[in-house]
Structures are given as C-alpha cells and as structure tokens.
Amino acid sequence: MEMKIGKLDWLFLVLCLLLGILAEEAFFRDKIGISYFVFILAFYAVFMWRYRRFPFSHQRIGYLVICCIWLLSASYFLNDNLFFYALNILVIPCLVLFHLVLVTSPKTFKWNQSAFVSYFFTRLLDAVKYNAAFAGLFGKGLKQGVAEDKLIIWKKVMIGVLISVPVLLIVLRLLMSADTQFERLIGNIPDWFHIFDTEGVIRFIIILFCTAAFFGFMQVLIKKQIKVMKQQTDHQVVQLDSIITITVLILINTVYVLFTLVQFKYFFSGTLQGDFTYAEYARKGFFELLFVTLINLSITVAVLTFVNRTTSLMKRLTQVMLTVLVLASSVMLSSAFLRLSLYEDAYGFSFIRVLVHSFMIFLAVIFTYTLVKIWIEKLSLLHFYFISSLIYFTVITVIDLDKIVVKENLNRYEVSGKIDVHYLNHLSSTGVLGLIELYEKDKHIPELETILLERQDEAKSDSHAWQSYNLKRTQVTEKLLNLQLN
C-alpha cells in the first residue's frame, strides 16, 4: 500500500498515542468505572477533530448509535451489575466500530442490507493493511543512514540467537539435572534482572497496540474510497417455492392451533396442573419461549424474505398463514410469561427472571411489528430489529434491573415474610442497599446483621483508583459506614 504521511497525520498519530495511554490507564489498571465514560469522551473528541471537515452520512441512525454508546459507557459509572459489566466490554467497542464505519460510508450505501457486513469487515482488513504499510514505512526510515553490510550482520546475529534458543534450553535442562550447584547458579539468574520491569513492558505493548488500532482504523476511514462495493438491486436471491411453504405453514399452524385450544386452560389458569412442580412449570415456559424465538420467528422472517409469492391468491394465503403463526406464537409467549410470574410468586425474584421477563416484552414488540410487516411489505425487518434491539439493550443496562429485583423482593417480604438475604448480598451494590433498607425496617431477620457486619468491614478497608469510581458503590460504602449495627 503506497502512502504519504503529512504533518496532520503525524499530529493525529500523537493524539492516537495519547488515546492509547488513556486506554491502558482506563481499562488495565483497576476495575472499570467512570474511566469508560472518560475514554469514550476523549475518543470521540479526537475523532471529531480528525473528521471536522468530513461529510458524514446516515446521521439519524448515527446519532441513535452514539447516544446508546454514551449511555452504555455511563452505566459503568451509574450501576454495578456484573453481567452488563462483562457484556458491555465487548458490546461498546463493536458499536463504536459500527458507528464509525456507518457515518463514514457512502451516502448511497444502505446499512440495513447484507452488503454492509462485507463492507464493514473490508474496512477492518484495510486498517490492518494500513498499519502494516505504515510499519514498513517507519522501518525504512530507521534503515536510512545505516550501511547495508551492518544490517546483514545484525540479521544473521538475530537468526543465530533464534536458532540457539531451543538448543540452549535442552542443554541447560540436562546440565542443571547433572549438577546441583550449577542448577542453583542458573536459578539465581532472574534475580540479576530486577531492573527489568515485565509489567511495564506489557503495558507498553498494550499502548502500542491501542495506538495502532485507533490510528490505522480512523486513517483508513477518512481516505476517499476508490472502490465501493456495488450493491446489486437485481441480484439473484434464493427463493423458496410458495406451494411448499404454504403446505409447511398449514401443517405447523394446525399443530399450534390444536395445542393452544387443548391447553388453553392449562396456559392461563394460573395454577399448577398434574404433577408438575413450580420449577418444572417455569422451565417448560422458558423452553416455550425459546421455541417461539428460534423457530416461529425464524420461519416468519424466512418466509417474508425468501418466498416467491407469484399470484395474489398465494400472497394472501401466505399472509393469513403467517398471521396465524404469529398469533399462536403470541399465545405461547403469554403462557411463558404467566408461568414465570407464578414461579416468582412462589420463589421470589432474581436478576435472570426479571431479565427474561423484559426479554418477553421485547419479543412481544418484535412480534407486533412482524405482524404489521406481513401486511405492509414495504417495511424493513432488519432496520426495525436492529434499532429496537439496540434501544432495548441500552434501556435494560441503564435502568438497573437489580433495583427492580430488590424492590420486588422487599415487597414480597412485606406480604409473605420470605426473603433470601444471601441472594441479595451476592446480587450487586444495589442488593446491599436493599439489605440496609431491610435492616432499618426489621433488625431481627436471621443472618442479616452478620452479612452487614462483613460488608461494613470490607467497606472500611476498601479503596479503588479513580478509574473504578462508581456512584452505586460509593453510595453503599457511605451507608455501610454510617450504619449502626449491634
């Protein structure tokens, strides 16, 4: 790859180096807290400076994505949920990459088509090629002024070192086994190199890697694209036969309708049927949900996308069959929702159960839109699925589902007198806040005071760097220190 590096590019490289240093400080020093938000702020400041004269495209969807990125990064500062903490370490970088490629792609390029996926990975590959070419250019600069014969000598020396390493390892092992004094001498060699900071070297490598990633990717995106992947409007799409498809739909729908009619009382009676336990009842509901998600929704999308509806009769028949399929799926989704509610009434609320409940509501929205799409063909499924999924994930991350879990468990305790203090203790900082609130209401709950004493001792000795600053953890620490325990 032939390249020309100007003064502005060198200045941008320095800024990327500073970003690399900040990335290492933000993510590899301590538990992530406010540092994620600070890094995103700095990253987009550098990005906007580099692209200050760039004509961005797809700005409406771009604004939505960047708002979600900001909110998700702020969740590390606002909340303390381990599940979203781990998940967003991957989700946020993926969204940032998607956003950068999206707003720098050609205005005529549609992001909600499969061609965009290929375009996205092409841009990533171009960034790797750019960094390789830049490294080669940098290497040529280092070679200038050095005699060619000296370079050849150093290359041969390095080759000799690489060849001798495996031989030396074998010989040293044999000699150490043969002589204890020699083994002790060799074993003390690492003590001679205490000035060698291994951790510092690793951190330096991380900084270089981050700098190269930021620099190469943003340099590639700002270059004018000579080749843009041509979107075929008349490309051949694999099409399914409409008669075969309708036959399949009729058979599937017949089973669903019969199943729904026979089991209607079983679905919505709100009581256990037969010999089922509560656990079995809820577990069956979850598998129904999984079945609805993976099978029925997949069938509906596949039919809407790939079936060739040649005549108006076939078109109407397909629409009717898909409508029945979606409605039958909605019945099973409602059944799963009610079953899980029954399980929560018996055993209490947990993060997973509340998360599944929220996902069921999200699926209801998806099915509603899909039902409309069946009759209004001009609507885009991928467009809505992506936007609704992004909004759903952002909302459940920011609102703190643990707070809902704690609130519902405290309400359940008021009614039934049952509560699992150990679960709340292991939930998150929000769970500890719930335990403190519970203790202020009733100090005689078994093991509650012991748990809070342990938490209080941890709070007295707990200290974190600025990177880990979190509002929820700070609130818990203050309340624990001010809590009067017997």
XYZ file of C-alpha atoms in Angstrom:
486
model
C 0.000 0.000 0.000
C 1.504 3.315 -1.108
C 1.049 6.135 1.399
C 2.004 9.710 2.055
C 2.240 10.926 5.624
C 1.773 14.665 6.164
C 2.154 16.882 9.221
C -1.512 16.486 10.092
C -1.142 12.691 10.038
C 1.831 12.847 12.413
C -0.146 15.086 14.771
C -3.034 12.642 14.606
C -0.619 9.797 15.409
C 0.471 11.666 18.561
C -3.184 12.080 19.570
C -3.761 8.353 18.992
C -0.734 7.625 21.174
C -2.296 9.727 23.941
C -5.548 7.809 23.401
C -3.589 4.558 23.691
C -2.095 5.712 27.010
C -5.563 6.690 28.240
C -6.989 3.312 27.137
C -4.328 1.468 29.119
C -4.981 3.680 32.152
C -8.760 3.337 31.850
C -9.103 -0.408 31.279
C -5.999 -2.178 32.612
C -5.275 -0.513 35.948
C -8.278 -1.285 38.121
C -11.939 -2.213 37.919
C -13.671 -0.178 35.231
C -15.940 2.594 36.463
C -16.065 6.193 35.345
C -12.941 5.534 33.257
C -15.017 4.032 30.395
C -17.058 7.221 30.076
C -13.906 9.357 30.225
C -12.264 7.292 27.493
C -15.324 7.474 25.195
C -15.368 11.243 25.716
C -11.690 11.550 24.729
C -12.022 9.089 21.838
C -14.869 10.955 20.182
C -13.143 14.299 20.817
C -10.159 13.045 18.795
C -12.463 11.520 16.181
C -14.430 14.771 15.699
C -11.210 16.761 15.415
C -9.813 14.416 12.756
C -13.105 14.352 10.835
C -14.038 18.017 11.345
C -14.400 18.604 7.591
C -15.720 15.164 6.704
C -19.256 14.952 5.217
C -20.902 12.348 7.460
C -23.633 10.050 6.156
C -26.522 8.175 7.805
C -26.662 10.823 10.505
C -30.052 9.952 12.022
C -29.159 6.332 12.798
C -25.651 7.554 13.658
C -26.996 9.861 16.369
C -29.014 6.995 17.839
C -25.986 4.677 17.956
C -23.706 7.284 19.512
C -26.328 8.132 22.166
C -26.518 4.433 23.058
C -22.709 4.246 23.220
C -22.609 7.196 25.625
C -25.354 5.729 27.823
C -23.778 2.263 27.908
C -20.383 3.694 28.859
C -22.071 5.833 31.539
C -23.618 2.676 33.023
C -20.150 1.738 34.332
C -20.323 4.926 36.390
C -24.010 4.697 37.384
C -24.645 0.982 38.037
C -22.785 -2.041 39.379
C -24.173 -5.089 37.586
C -21.571 -7.796 36.859
C -23.487 -9.268 33.893
C -23.654 -5.985 31.965
C -20.157 -5.066 33.169
C -18.723 -8.072 31.332
C -21.065 -7.907 28.329
C -20.522 -4.233 27.555
C -16.750 -4.683 27.440
C -17.475 -6.351 24.071
C -20.687 -4.586 23.037
C -19.455 -0.983 23.296
C -16.318 -1.464 21.098
C -18.455 -3.264 18.492
C -20.945 -0.391 18.478
C -18.128 2.162 18.182
C -16.669 0.327 15.173
C -20.115 0.045 13.597
C -20.794 3.749 14.187
C -17.507 4.899 12.647
C -17.966 2.737 9.558
C -21.624 3.779 9.293
C -21.149 7.559 9.338
C -18.113 7.451 7.017
C -19.658 5.112 4.426
C -21.040 6.494 1.124
C -24.408 8.206 1.485
C -25.937 5.906 -1.122
C -24.799 2.802 0.742
C -27.650 1.172 2.687
C -26.554 -0.075 6.093
C -29.520 -2.424 6.592
C -28.517 -4.741 3.760
C -26.219 -7.753 3.842
C -23.623 -5.985 1.664
C -22.845 -3.666 4.576
C -21.493 -6.595 6.598
C -18.903 -7.318 3.899
C -18.109 -3.619 3.673
C -17.607 -3.438 7.454
C -15.091 -6.293 7.547
C -13.349 -4.903 4.469
C -12.740 -1.665 6.357
C -11.269 -3.616 9.287
C -8.946 -5.503 6.933
C -7.913 -2.234 5.275
C -6.934 -0.876 8.690
C -4.639 -3.869 9.273
C -3.063 -3.375 5.832
C -2.590 0.329 6.542
C -0.774 -0.361 9.806
C 1.442 -2.930 8.068
C 2.317 -0.409 5.350
C 2.947 2.304 7.951
C 5.226 -0.018 9.922
C 7.127 -0.758 6.717
C 7.490 2.959 6.026
C 8.703 3.533 9.578
C 11.184 0.668 9.220
C 12.610 2.178 6.045
C 13.133 5.430 7.913
C 15.143 3.652 10.599
C 17.323 1.944 7.988
C 18.378 5.235 6.410
C 21.977 6.081 7.235
C 22.829 2.510 8.241
C 25.209 0.590 5.995
C 23.704 -2.396 4.237
C 26.511 -4.748 5.336
C 25.848 -3.893 9.010
C 22.144 -4.615 8.570
C 23.008 -8.032 7.104
C 25.296 -8.768 10.068
C 22.586 -7.872 12.597
C 20.044 -10.025 10.738
C 22.394 -13.003 10.848
C 23.078 -12.442 14.553
C 19.346 -12.464 15.272
C 18.869 -15.653 13.237
C 21.705 -17.279 15.187
C 20.098 -16.276 18.502
C 16.740 -17.724 17.445
C 18.367 -21.000 16.370
C 20.368 -21.327 19.579
C 17.444 -20.754 21.986
C 15.846 -24.247 21.720
C 19.285 -25.916 21.842
C 20.243 -23.914 24.939
C 17.002 -24.829 26.674
C 17.703 -28.553 26.222
C 21.376 -28.281 27.216
C 20.645 -26.164 30.284
C 17.996 -28.616 31.457
C 20.444 -31.507 31.167
C 23.297 -29.651 32.909
C 21.023 -28.495 35.733
C 19.959 -32.093 36.308
C 23.608 -33.187 36.404
C 24.919 -30.604 38.896
C 23.047 -29.091 41.862
C 25.477 -26.148 42.208
C 25.028 -25.248 38.535
C 21.237 -25.523 38.945
C 21.370 -23.117 41.877
C 23.507 -20.691 39.837
C 21.119 -20.742 36.890
C 18.134 -20.439 39.213
C 19.510 -17.163 40.570
C 19.810 -15.584 37.124
C 16.323 -13.970 37.254
C 17.427 -12.077 40.389
C 20.062 -10.296 38.276
C 17.340 -8.657 36.186
C 15.155 -6.991 38.806
C 15.582 -3.729 36.913
C 13.661 -5.328 34.054
C 10.015 -4.303 34.537
C 7.888 -7.056 32.949
C 4.622 -5.339 33.809
C 5.863 -2.097 32.280
C 6.763 -3.873 29.040
C 3.311 -5.485 28.851
C 1.634 -2.129 29.408
C 3.843 -0.545 26.745
C 2.797 -3.260 24.269
C -0.876 -2.595 25.112
C -0.385 1.119 24.469
C 1.280 0.443 21.109
C -1.480 -1.956 20.087
C -4.250 0.509 21.010
C -2.424 3.360 19.267
C -2.054 1.318 16.080
C -5.710 0.242 16.193
C -7.017 3.796 16.612
C -4.630 5.321 14.091
C -4.971 2.704 11.373
C -8.760 2.399 11.538
C -9.533 6.118 11.516
C -6.883 6.834 8.859
C -8.458 4.269 6.550
C -11.994 5.562 7.042
C -11.071 9.148 6.217
C -9.424 8.227 2.913
C -11.542 8.516 -0.191
C -12.661 5.081 -1.187
C -11.615 4.242 -4.714
C -13.658 1.062 -4.720
C -17.056 0.853 -3.137
C -18.834 -2.443 -3.061
C -21.586 -2.299 -5.653
C -24.996 -3.053 -4.280
C -26.889 -5.199 -6.681
C -30.552 -4.308 -6.931
C -31.289 -7.077 -9.346
C -29.142 -9.774 -7.765
C -30.392 -13.318 -7.640
C -31.825 -14.239 -4.258
C -32.506 -17.801 -3.214
C -36.277 -18.186 -3.391
C -38.496 -20.758 -1.740
C -41.406 -22.312 -3.551
C -44.689 -20.794 -2.354
C -46.728 -24.046 -2.559
C -44.193 -25.966 -0.456
C -44.010 -23.092 2.013
C -47.782 -22.831 2.433
C -48.013 -26.604 2.942
C -45.440 -26.397 5.720
C -47.207 -23.410 7.306
C -50.604 -25.157 7.230
C -49.205 -28.239 8.977
C -47.344 -26.201 11.599
C -50.308 -23.934 12.248
C -52.650 -26.911 12.609
C -50.470 -28.288 15.387
C -50.211 -24.879 17.068
C -53.944 -24.193 16.933
C -54.782 -27.638 18.350
C -52.132 -27.252 21.024
C -53.460 -23.826 22.002
C -57.106 -24.935 22.120
C -56.473 -28.088 24.126
C -54.065 -26.435 26.544
C -55.815 -23.047 26.865
C -56.949 -23.648 30.431
C -53.549 -25.128 31.264
C -51.864 -21.978 29.928
C -53.879 -19.347 31.712
C -55.433 -20.947 34.792
C -52.632 -19.563 36.983
C -52.381 -22.839 38.927
C -50.283 -25.939 38.625
C -51.655 -28.804 36.582
C -50.984 -32.509 37.104
C -47.841 -33.492 38.999
C -45.685 -30.520 37.926
C -43.558 -28.686 40.474
C -43.070 -24.921 40.261
C -39.568 -25.410 38.882
C -40.787 -27.749 36.126
C -43.646 -25.395 35.339
C -41.346 -22.392 34.849
C -38.738 -24.433 32.987
C -41.327 -25.574 30.459
C -42.365 -21.965 29.968
C -38.788 -20.980 29.224
C -38.439 -23.671 26.579
C -41.684 -22.486 25.009
C -40.185 -19.020 24.838
C -37.018 -20.429 23.274
C -39.115 -22.357 20.767
C -41.105 -19.224 19.885
C -37.930 -17.196 19.427
C -35.829 -19.607 17.409
C -38.443 -21.449 15.388
C -41.559 -19.357 14.786
C -39.830 -16.013 14.373
C -37.177 -17.571 12.131
C -39.841 -19.194 9.957
C -41.753 -15.931 9.652
C -38.668 -13.917 8.670
C -37.539 -16.597 6.203
C -40.947 -16.695 4.509
C -41.159 -12.899 4.301
C -37.657 -12.703 2.851
C -37.296 -15.668 0.518
C -40.738 -16.914 -0.580
C -41.756 -16.093 -4.143
C -45.424 -15.117 -3.993
C -46.285 -15.050 -7.693
C -50.066 -14.676 -7.575
C -52.383 -12.583 -5.429
C -54.037 -15.741 -4.086
C -50.709 -17.198 -2.939
C -49.769 -13.851 -1.464
C -52.978 -13.595 0.605
C -52.796 -17.226 1.694
C -49.197 -16.761 2.829
C -50.150 -13.650 4.778
C -53.009 -15.463 6.507
C -50.797 -18.434 7.426
C -48.067 -16.165 8.807
C -50.637 -14.210 10.800
C -51.919 -17.420 12.392
C -48.314 -18.421 13.157
C -47.556 -15.105 14.855
C -50.786 -15.154 16.867
C -50.161 -18.746 18.002
C -46.632 -17.704 18.994
C -48.096 -14.830 21.000
C -50.313 -17.261 22.927
C -47.310 -19.386 23.898
C -45.332 -16.265 24.770
C -48.156 -15.174 27.090
C -48.187 -18.638 28.637
C -44.460 -18.487 29.341
C -44.862 -15.007 30.844
C -47.615 -16.168 33.220
C -45.728 -19.287 34.228
C -42.653 -17.296 35.147
C -44.815 -14.884 37.148
C -46.239 -17.837 39.057
C -42.716 -19.111 39.756
C -41.654 -15.661 41.050
C -44.653 -15.533 43.389
C -43.545 -18.852 44.883
C -39.739 -18.425 44.992
C -39.067 -14.705 44.680
C -37.421 -12.515 42.077
C -33.926 -12.841 40.636
C -31.910 -10.951 38.041
C -32.285 -13.737 35.463
C -36.057 -13.951 35.941
C -36.544 -10.195 35.585
C -34.233 -10.184 32.560
C -36.276 -12.972 30.936
C -39.470 -11.043 31.686
C -38.084 -7.956 29.966
C -36.972 -10.070 27.012
C -40.515 -11.456 26.687
C -41.871 -7.901 26.494
C -39.243 -7.117 23.855
C -40.323 -10.202 21.893
C -43.932 -9.026 22.064
C -42.860 -5.766 20.400
C -40.921 -7.720 17.767
C -43.887 -9.972 17.007
C -46.236 -6.973 16.799
C -44.019 -5.263 14.225
C -43.587 -8.536 12.325
C -47.373 -8.930 12.188
C -47.661 -5.453 10.656
C -44.840 -6.282 8.229
C -46.788 -9.321 6.982
C -49.479 -6.994 5.603
C -47.349 -3.934 4.779
C -44.496 -5.270 2.677
C -42.534 -2.046 2.279
C -41.461 -2.109 5.927
C -37.897 -3.246 6.672
C -37.443 -6.033 9.221
C -33.683 -5.677 9.710
C -33.967 -1.921 10.189
C -36.548 -2.268 12.979
C -34.939 -5.319 14.583
C -31.578 -3.586 14.884
C -32.939 -0.299 16.235
C -35.344 -1.940 18.699
C -32.643 -4.370 19.911
C -30.201 -1.512 20.431
C -32.737 0.548 22.370
C -33.859 -2.468 24.418
C -30.305 -3.412 25.401
C -29.423 0.176 26.290
C -32.550 0.628 28.415
C -32.140 -2.566 30.459
C -28.469 -1.720 31.015
C -29.064 1.830 32.224
C -32.237 1.391 34.326
C -30.521 -1.098 36.696
C -32.576 -4.304 36.713
C -31.100 -5.156 40.115
C -33.094 -2.266 41.573
C -36.306 -3.857 40.281
C -35.266 -7.223 41.753
C -34.579 -5.684 45.174
C -37.811 -3.694 45.173
C -39.953 -6.705 44.243
C -38.272 -8.927 46.840
C -38.821 -6.309 49.555
C -42.479 -6.013 48.548
C -42.778 -9.805 48.655
C -41.249 -9.782 52.164
C -43.880 -7.292 53.327
C -46.611 -9.685 52.172
C -45.197 -13.138 52.904
C -42.301 -12.550 55.300
C -39.983 -14.529 52.994
C -36.702 -13.206 51.616
C -33.313 -14.603 50.585
C -30.755 -12.242 52.164
C -27.822 -14.251 50.792
C -29.022 -13.756 47.206
C -29.380 -10.005 47.720
C -25.899 -9.950 49.251
C -24.393 -11.506 46.130
C -26.530 -9.506 43.683
C -24.580 -6.218 43.415
C -24.204 -2.950 45.290
C -27.930 -2.434 44.745
C -28.576 -5.669 46.618
C -26.545 -4.403 49.593
C -28.597 -1.187 49.564
C -31.690 -3.396 49.759
C -30.235 -5.258 52.759
C -29.552 -1.951 54.534
C -33.131 -0.829 53.886
C -34.377 -4.194 55.124
C -32.269 -3.943 58.320
C -33.658 -0.492 59.076
C -37.178 -1.998 58.935
C -36.507 -5.262 60.755
C -33.296 -5.942 62.670
C -34.277 -9.475 63.639
C -34.051 -11.196 60.259
C -31.737 -14.242 60.627
C -28.135 -13.731 59.399
C -28.853 -10.220 58.071
C -26.779 -8.430 60.699
C -23.862 -10.853 60.207
C -23.849 -10.159 56.466
C -23.927 -6.392 57.002
C -21.085 -6.595 59.540
C -18.937 -8.393 56.971
C -19.862 -5.812 54.359
C -19.050 -2.996 56.770
C -15.576 -4.426 57.445
C -14.989 -4.666 53.685
C -16.109 -1.048 53.228
C -13.624 0.175 55.866
C -10.671 -1.353 54.040
C -11.965 -0.905 50.502
C -10.119 1.550 48.269
C -10.022 1.952 44.495
C -8.281 4.160 41.965
C -10.124 6.914 40.083
C -10.812 4.514 37.203
C -13.168 2.462 39.383
C -15.249 5.337 40.721
C -18.922 4.279 40.711
C -21.899 6.126 42.168
C -23.652 2.997 43.404
C -20.569 1.574 45.153
C -19.830 4.955 46.710
C -23.405 5.183 47.995
C -23.167 1.690 49.506
C -19.848 2.477 51.224
C -21.216 5.677 52.784
C -24.367 3.953 54.060
C -22.451 0.988 55.459
C -20.020 3.241 57.345
C -22.905 5.242 58.830
C -24.969 2.159 59.703
C -25.262 1.457 63.414
C -25.003 -2.307 63.954
C -25.339 -4.095 67.302
